[in-house]
Coordinates of C-alpha atoms in Angstrom, one line a residue:
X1 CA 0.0 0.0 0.0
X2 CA 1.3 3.7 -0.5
X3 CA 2.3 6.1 1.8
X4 CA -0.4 7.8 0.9
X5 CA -3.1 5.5 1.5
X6 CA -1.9 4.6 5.0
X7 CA -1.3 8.2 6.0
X8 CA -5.6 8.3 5.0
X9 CA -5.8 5.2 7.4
X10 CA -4.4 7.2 10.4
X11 CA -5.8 9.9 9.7
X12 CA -9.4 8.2 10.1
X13 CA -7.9 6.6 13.1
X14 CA -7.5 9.8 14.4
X15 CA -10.9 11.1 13.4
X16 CA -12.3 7.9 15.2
X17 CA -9.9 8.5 18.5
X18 CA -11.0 12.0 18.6
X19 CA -14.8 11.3 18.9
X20 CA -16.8 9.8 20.9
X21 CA -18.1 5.9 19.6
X22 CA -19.7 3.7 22.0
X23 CA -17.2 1.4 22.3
X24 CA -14.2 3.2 22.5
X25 CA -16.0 4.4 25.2
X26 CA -16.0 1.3 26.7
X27 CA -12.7 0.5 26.1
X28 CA -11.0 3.4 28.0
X29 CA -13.3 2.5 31.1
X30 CA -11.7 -1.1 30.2
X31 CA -8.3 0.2 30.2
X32 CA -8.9 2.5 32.9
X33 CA -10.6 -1.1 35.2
X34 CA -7.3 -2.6 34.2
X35 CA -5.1 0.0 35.1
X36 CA -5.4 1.9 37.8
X37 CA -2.9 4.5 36.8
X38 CA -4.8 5.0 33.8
X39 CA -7.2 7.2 34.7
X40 CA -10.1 8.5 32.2
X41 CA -8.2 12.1 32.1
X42 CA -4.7 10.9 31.6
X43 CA -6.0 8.4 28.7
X44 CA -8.3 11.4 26.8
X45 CA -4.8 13.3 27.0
X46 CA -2.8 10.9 25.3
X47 CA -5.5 10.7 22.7
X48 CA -6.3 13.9 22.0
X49 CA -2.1 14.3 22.0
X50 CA -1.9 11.6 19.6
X51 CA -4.6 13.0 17.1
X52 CA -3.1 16.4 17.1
X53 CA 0.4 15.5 17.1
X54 CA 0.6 12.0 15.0
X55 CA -2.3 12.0 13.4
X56 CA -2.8 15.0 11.7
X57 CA -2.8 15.1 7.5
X58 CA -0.3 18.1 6.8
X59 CA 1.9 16.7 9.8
X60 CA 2.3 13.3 8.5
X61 CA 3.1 14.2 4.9
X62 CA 5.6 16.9 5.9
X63 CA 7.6 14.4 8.3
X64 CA 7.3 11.4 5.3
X65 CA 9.3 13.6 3.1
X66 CA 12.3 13.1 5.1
X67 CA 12.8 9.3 4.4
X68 CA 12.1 7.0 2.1
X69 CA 9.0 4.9 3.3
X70 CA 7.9 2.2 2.2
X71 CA 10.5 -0.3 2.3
X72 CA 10.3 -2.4 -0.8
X73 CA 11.8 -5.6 1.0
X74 CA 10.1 -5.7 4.2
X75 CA 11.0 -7.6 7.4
X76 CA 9.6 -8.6 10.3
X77 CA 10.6 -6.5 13.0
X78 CA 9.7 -6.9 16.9
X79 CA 8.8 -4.3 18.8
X80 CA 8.7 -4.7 22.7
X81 CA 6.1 -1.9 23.8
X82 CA 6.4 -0.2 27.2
X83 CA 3.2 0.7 29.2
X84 CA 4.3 3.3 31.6
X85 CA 1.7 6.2 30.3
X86 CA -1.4 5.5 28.0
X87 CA -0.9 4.4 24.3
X88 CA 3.1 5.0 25.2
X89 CA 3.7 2.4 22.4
X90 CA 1.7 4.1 19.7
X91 CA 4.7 6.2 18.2
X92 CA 6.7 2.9 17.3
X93 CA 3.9 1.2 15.8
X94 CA 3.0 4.1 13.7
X95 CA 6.8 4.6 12.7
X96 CA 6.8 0.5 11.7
X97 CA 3.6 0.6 10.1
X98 CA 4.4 3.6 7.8
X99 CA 7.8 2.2 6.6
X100 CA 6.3 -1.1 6.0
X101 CA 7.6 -3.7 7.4
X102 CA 5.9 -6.7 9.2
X103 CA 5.3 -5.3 12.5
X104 CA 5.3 -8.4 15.4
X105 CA 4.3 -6.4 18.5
X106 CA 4.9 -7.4 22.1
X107 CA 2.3 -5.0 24.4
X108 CA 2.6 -4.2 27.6
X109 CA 0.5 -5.9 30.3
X110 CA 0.1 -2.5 31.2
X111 CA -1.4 -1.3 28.4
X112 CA -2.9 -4.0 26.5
X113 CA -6.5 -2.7 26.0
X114 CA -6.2 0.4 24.4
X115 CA -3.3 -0.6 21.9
X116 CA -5.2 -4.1 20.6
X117 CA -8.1 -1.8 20.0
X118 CA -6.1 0.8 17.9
X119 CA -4.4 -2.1 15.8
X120 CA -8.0 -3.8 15.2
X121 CA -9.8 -1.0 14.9
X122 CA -7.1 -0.2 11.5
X123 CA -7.8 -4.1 10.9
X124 CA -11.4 -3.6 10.5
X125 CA -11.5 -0.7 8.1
X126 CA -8.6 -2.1 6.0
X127 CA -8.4 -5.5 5.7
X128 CA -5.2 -5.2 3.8
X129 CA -3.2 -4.3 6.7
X130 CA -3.9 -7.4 8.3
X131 CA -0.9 -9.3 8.1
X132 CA 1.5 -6.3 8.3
X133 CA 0.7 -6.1 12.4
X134 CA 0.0 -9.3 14.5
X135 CA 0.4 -8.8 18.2
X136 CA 2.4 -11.9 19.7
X137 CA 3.8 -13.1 23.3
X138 CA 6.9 -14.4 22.1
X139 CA 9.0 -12.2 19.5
X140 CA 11.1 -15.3 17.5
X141 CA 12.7 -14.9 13.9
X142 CA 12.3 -11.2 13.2
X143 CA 14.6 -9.2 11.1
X144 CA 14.9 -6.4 13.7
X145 CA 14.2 -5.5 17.1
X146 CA 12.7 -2.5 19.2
X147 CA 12.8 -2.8 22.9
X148 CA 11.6 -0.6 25.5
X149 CA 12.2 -1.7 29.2
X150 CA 13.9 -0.7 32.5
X151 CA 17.9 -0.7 32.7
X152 CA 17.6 -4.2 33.7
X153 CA 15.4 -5.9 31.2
X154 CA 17.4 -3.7 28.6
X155 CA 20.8 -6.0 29.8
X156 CA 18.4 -8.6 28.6
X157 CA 17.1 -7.7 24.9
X158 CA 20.5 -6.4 24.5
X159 CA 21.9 -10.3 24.6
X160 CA 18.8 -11.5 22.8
X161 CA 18.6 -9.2 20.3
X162 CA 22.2 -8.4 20.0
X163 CA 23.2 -10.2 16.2
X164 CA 19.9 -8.1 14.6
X165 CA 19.8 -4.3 13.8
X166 CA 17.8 -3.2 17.1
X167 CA 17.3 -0.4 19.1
X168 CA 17.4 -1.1 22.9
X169 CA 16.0 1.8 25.1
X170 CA 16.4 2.1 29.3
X171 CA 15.6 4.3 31.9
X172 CA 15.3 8.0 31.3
X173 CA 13.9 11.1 32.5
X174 CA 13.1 14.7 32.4
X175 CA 14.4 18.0 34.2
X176 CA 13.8 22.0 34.0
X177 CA 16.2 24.7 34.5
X178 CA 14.8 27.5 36.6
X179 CA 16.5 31.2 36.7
X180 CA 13.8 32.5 38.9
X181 CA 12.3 34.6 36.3
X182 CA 9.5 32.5 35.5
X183 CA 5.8 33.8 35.1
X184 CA 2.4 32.4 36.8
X185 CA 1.5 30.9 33.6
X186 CA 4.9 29.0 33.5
X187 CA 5.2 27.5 36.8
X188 CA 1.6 26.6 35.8
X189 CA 2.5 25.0 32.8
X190 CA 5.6 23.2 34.5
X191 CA 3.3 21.9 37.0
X192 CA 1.7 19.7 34.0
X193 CA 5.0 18.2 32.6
X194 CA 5.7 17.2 36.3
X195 CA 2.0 15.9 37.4
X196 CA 0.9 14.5 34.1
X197 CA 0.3 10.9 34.1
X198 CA 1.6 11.0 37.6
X199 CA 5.0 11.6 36.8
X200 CA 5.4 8.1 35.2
X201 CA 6.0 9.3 31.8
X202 CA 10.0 9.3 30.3
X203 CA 8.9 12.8 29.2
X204 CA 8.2 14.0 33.2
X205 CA 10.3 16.4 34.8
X206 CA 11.4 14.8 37.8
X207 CA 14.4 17.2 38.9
X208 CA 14.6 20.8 39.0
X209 CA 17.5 22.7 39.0
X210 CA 17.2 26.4 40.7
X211 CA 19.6 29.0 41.5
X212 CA 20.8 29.4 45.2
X213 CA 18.5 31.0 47.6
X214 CA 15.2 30.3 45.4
X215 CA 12.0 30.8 46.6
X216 CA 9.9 27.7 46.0
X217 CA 6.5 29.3 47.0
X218 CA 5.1 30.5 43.5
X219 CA 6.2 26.8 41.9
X220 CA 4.3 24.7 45.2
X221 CA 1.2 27.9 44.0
X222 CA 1.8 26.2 40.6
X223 CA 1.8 22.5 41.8
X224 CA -1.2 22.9 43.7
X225 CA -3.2 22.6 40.2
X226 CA -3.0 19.1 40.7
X227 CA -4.2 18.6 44.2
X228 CA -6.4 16.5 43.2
X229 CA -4.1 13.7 42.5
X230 CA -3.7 13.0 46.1
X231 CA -7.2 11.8 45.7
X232 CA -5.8 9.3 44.1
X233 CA -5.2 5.8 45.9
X234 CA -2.5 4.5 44.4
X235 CA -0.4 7.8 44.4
X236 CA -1.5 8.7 47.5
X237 CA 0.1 5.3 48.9
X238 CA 3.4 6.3 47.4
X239 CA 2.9 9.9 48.7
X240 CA 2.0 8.6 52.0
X241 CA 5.0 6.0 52.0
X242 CA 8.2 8.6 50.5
X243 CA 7.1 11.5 52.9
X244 CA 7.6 8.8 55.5
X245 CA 10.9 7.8 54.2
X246 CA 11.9 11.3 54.2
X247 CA 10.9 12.1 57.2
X248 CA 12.9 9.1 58.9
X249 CA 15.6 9.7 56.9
X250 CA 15.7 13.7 58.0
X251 CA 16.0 14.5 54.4
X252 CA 15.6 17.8 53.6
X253 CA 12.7 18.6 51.9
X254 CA 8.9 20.6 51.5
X255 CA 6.1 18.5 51.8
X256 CA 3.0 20.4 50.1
X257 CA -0.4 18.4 50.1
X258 CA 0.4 16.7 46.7
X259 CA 4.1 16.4 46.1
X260 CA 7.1 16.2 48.0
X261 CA 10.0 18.2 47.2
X262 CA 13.0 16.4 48.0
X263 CA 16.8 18.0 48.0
X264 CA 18.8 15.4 45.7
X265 CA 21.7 14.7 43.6
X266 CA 19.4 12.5 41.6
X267 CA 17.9 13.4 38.4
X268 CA 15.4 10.1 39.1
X269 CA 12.6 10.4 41.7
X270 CA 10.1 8.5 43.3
X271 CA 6.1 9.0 42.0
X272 CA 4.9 11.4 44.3
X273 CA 8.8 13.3 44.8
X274 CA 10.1 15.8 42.9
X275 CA 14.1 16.3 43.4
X276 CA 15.8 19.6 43.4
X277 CA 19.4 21.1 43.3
X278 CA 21.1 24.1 43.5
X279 CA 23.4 25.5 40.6
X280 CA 25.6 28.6 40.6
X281 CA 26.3 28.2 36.7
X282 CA 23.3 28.3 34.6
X283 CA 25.0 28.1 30.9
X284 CA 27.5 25.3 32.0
X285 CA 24.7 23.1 33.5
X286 CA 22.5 23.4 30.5
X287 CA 25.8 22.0 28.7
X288 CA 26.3 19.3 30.9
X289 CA 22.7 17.9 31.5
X290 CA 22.5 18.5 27.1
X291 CA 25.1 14.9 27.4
X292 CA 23.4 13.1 30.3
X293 CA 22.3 10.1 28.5
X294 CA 19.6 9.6 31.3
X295 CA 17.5 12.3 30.0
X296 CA 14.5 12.2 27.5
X297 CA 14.3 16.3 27.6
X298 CA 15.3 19.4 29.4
X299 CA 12.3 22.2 30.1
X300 CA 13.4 25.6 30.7
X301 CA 14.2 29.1 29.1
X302 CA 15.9 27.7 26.1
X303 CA 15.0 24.4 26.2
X304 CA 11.7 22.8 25.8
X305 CA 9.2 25.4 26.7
X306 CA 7.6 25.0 30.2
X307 CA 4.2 22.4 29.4
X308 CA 5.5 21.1 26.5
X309 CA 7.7 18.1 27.6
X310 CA 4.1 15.6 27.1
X311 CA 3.2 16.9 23.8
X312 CA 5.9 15.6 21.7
X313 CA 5.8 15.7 17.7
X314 CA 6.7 13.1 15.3
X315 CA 10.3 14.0 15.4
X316 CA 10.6 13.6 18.7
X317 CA 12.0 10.3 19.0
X318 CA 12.5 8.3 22.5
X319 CA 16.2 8.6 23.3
X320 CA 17.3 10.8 20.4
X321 CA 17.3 7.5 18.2
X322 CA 15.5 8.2 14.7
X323 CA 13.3 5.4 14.9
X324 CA 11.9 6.1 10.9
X325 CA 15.4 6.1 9.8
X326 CA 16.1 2.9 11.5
X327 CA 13.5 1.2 9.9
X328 CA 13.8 2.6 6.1
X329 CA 17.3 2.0 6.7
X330 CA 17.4 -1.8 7.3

């Protein structure tokens, strides 16, 4: 099938994510039953982020021209889907089925509803796609590999996988760089790429970095936006338990009614924590954190602009790795 004609394909997908059908109703209370974590908010954001972002007309074409899709010898490639945030996967599937290849898909136990859906859902309306994705347990004899895990199950795909063209991703995070000029409106809009999805997203900004002798009061002003989160069972149980270890610890930190602002060296917190630092330098850390290779993004003057760090575009591939041009490329 041409480029083309599959582009029209997502972009019906995206029409039919956008609206408001019966049953994919019922799915996202599914996925939602399922998956605690997933709440009903957090999974309409992801949609309505994936229809404005990956499934729009003018954006697809406009990203196609830069490679060479479709393959005209396609493999089989295996891709191991994460399930940290809703429909975290989508991105790779889309990137497989638009270069061609036979996509053999691995979900997440996480995030198993909502993905099958998507993939049947293309099934239905074009039979002709049919073979290109089949979701499997067990990823044997494919051509290539694309594996998203924790640092330790990356130790694993990387001895698996390691005679076939792959891409293995681990860990990562987010951080901002605060100078203390920051407005209202952008503590306000920080406060989303640290709360959304609970933090659990690669894309979350768990670390800030502030200048000596800041003033936290107008970002916890900003943070309280998403009090209602400690409404939450399961993140209030993790709220509930690292204020505790803080507390026995003596850790310095500020405990505001929804998050927990721990001082830390770490760029890695816990859900529920948000780590800060000190800096004196502001030009030399932004060089510095720029080659951390356990960060996804860096928010701040500069950077990525404050609320932006969950609404990534097509170009904005998970660890810097050009997923399209791996896959046009083998």
């Amino acid at each position: 099938m041409s480029s083309s004609a599959k582009v029209a394909a997502l972009v019906r997908l995206g029409q039919y994510l956008s609206g408001n059908d019966s049953d994919l109703q019922i799915l996202k209370e599914r996925a939602f039953q399922a998956n605690g974590w997933f709440t009903p908010e957090f999974i309409d954001l992801s949609l309505k982020n994936i229809c404005r972002y990956y499934l729009d007309e003018s954006r697809l074409n406009e990203w196609l021209t830069g490679y060479s899709a479709p393959v005209s010898s396609p493999l089989q490639v295996g891709i191991v889907a994460a399930g940290n945030i809703p429909l975290v996967g989508f991105h790779d599937w889309l990137c497989g089925f638009l270069s061609g290849h036979q996509v053999r898909l691995k979900l997440s136990s996480k995030d198993t509803i909502l993905m099958q859906h998507v993939i049947d859902k293309v099934k239905e309306w074009y039979p002709a796609y049919e073979e290109q994705t089949q979701v499997q347990d067990m990823l044997k004899n494919c051509g290539a590999y694309i594996a998203t895990g924790s640092n330790n199950s990356a130790r694993y795909f990387e001895y698996y996988f390691a005679k076939y063209p792959h891409i293995i991703r681990r860990n990562r995070t987010s951080v901002a760089i605060l100078d203390g000029t920051e407005t209202p409106a952008e503590l306000d809009a920080l406060a989303d790429d640290v709360m959304l999805y609970f933090g659990l997203g690669c894309r979350n900004v768990t670390k800030i970095f502030v200048p000596e002798n800041y003033n936290f009061e107008a970002l916890l002003k900003g943070l309280r936006k998403y009090a209602r989160l400690a409404d939450h069972h399961k993140y209030k149980n993790n709220y509930d338990y690292n204020l505790a270890l803080v507390l026995l610890g003596k850790a310095v930190h500020i405990a505001a009614d929804n998050i927990i602002l721990q001082e830390s060296s770490s760029v890695f917190s816990p859900i529920s924590v948000l780590h800060y630092s000190y800096y004196t330098d502001a030009a030399s850390l932004g060089e510095e954190l720029k080659v951390n290779n356990d960060l996804q993004c860096i928010v701040g003057h500069g950077f990525t602009p404050f609320g932006m760090a969950q609404q990534p575009s097509l170009s904005d591939y998970a660890d810097g790795v050009d997923t399209m041009q791996f896959l046009t490329g083998l």
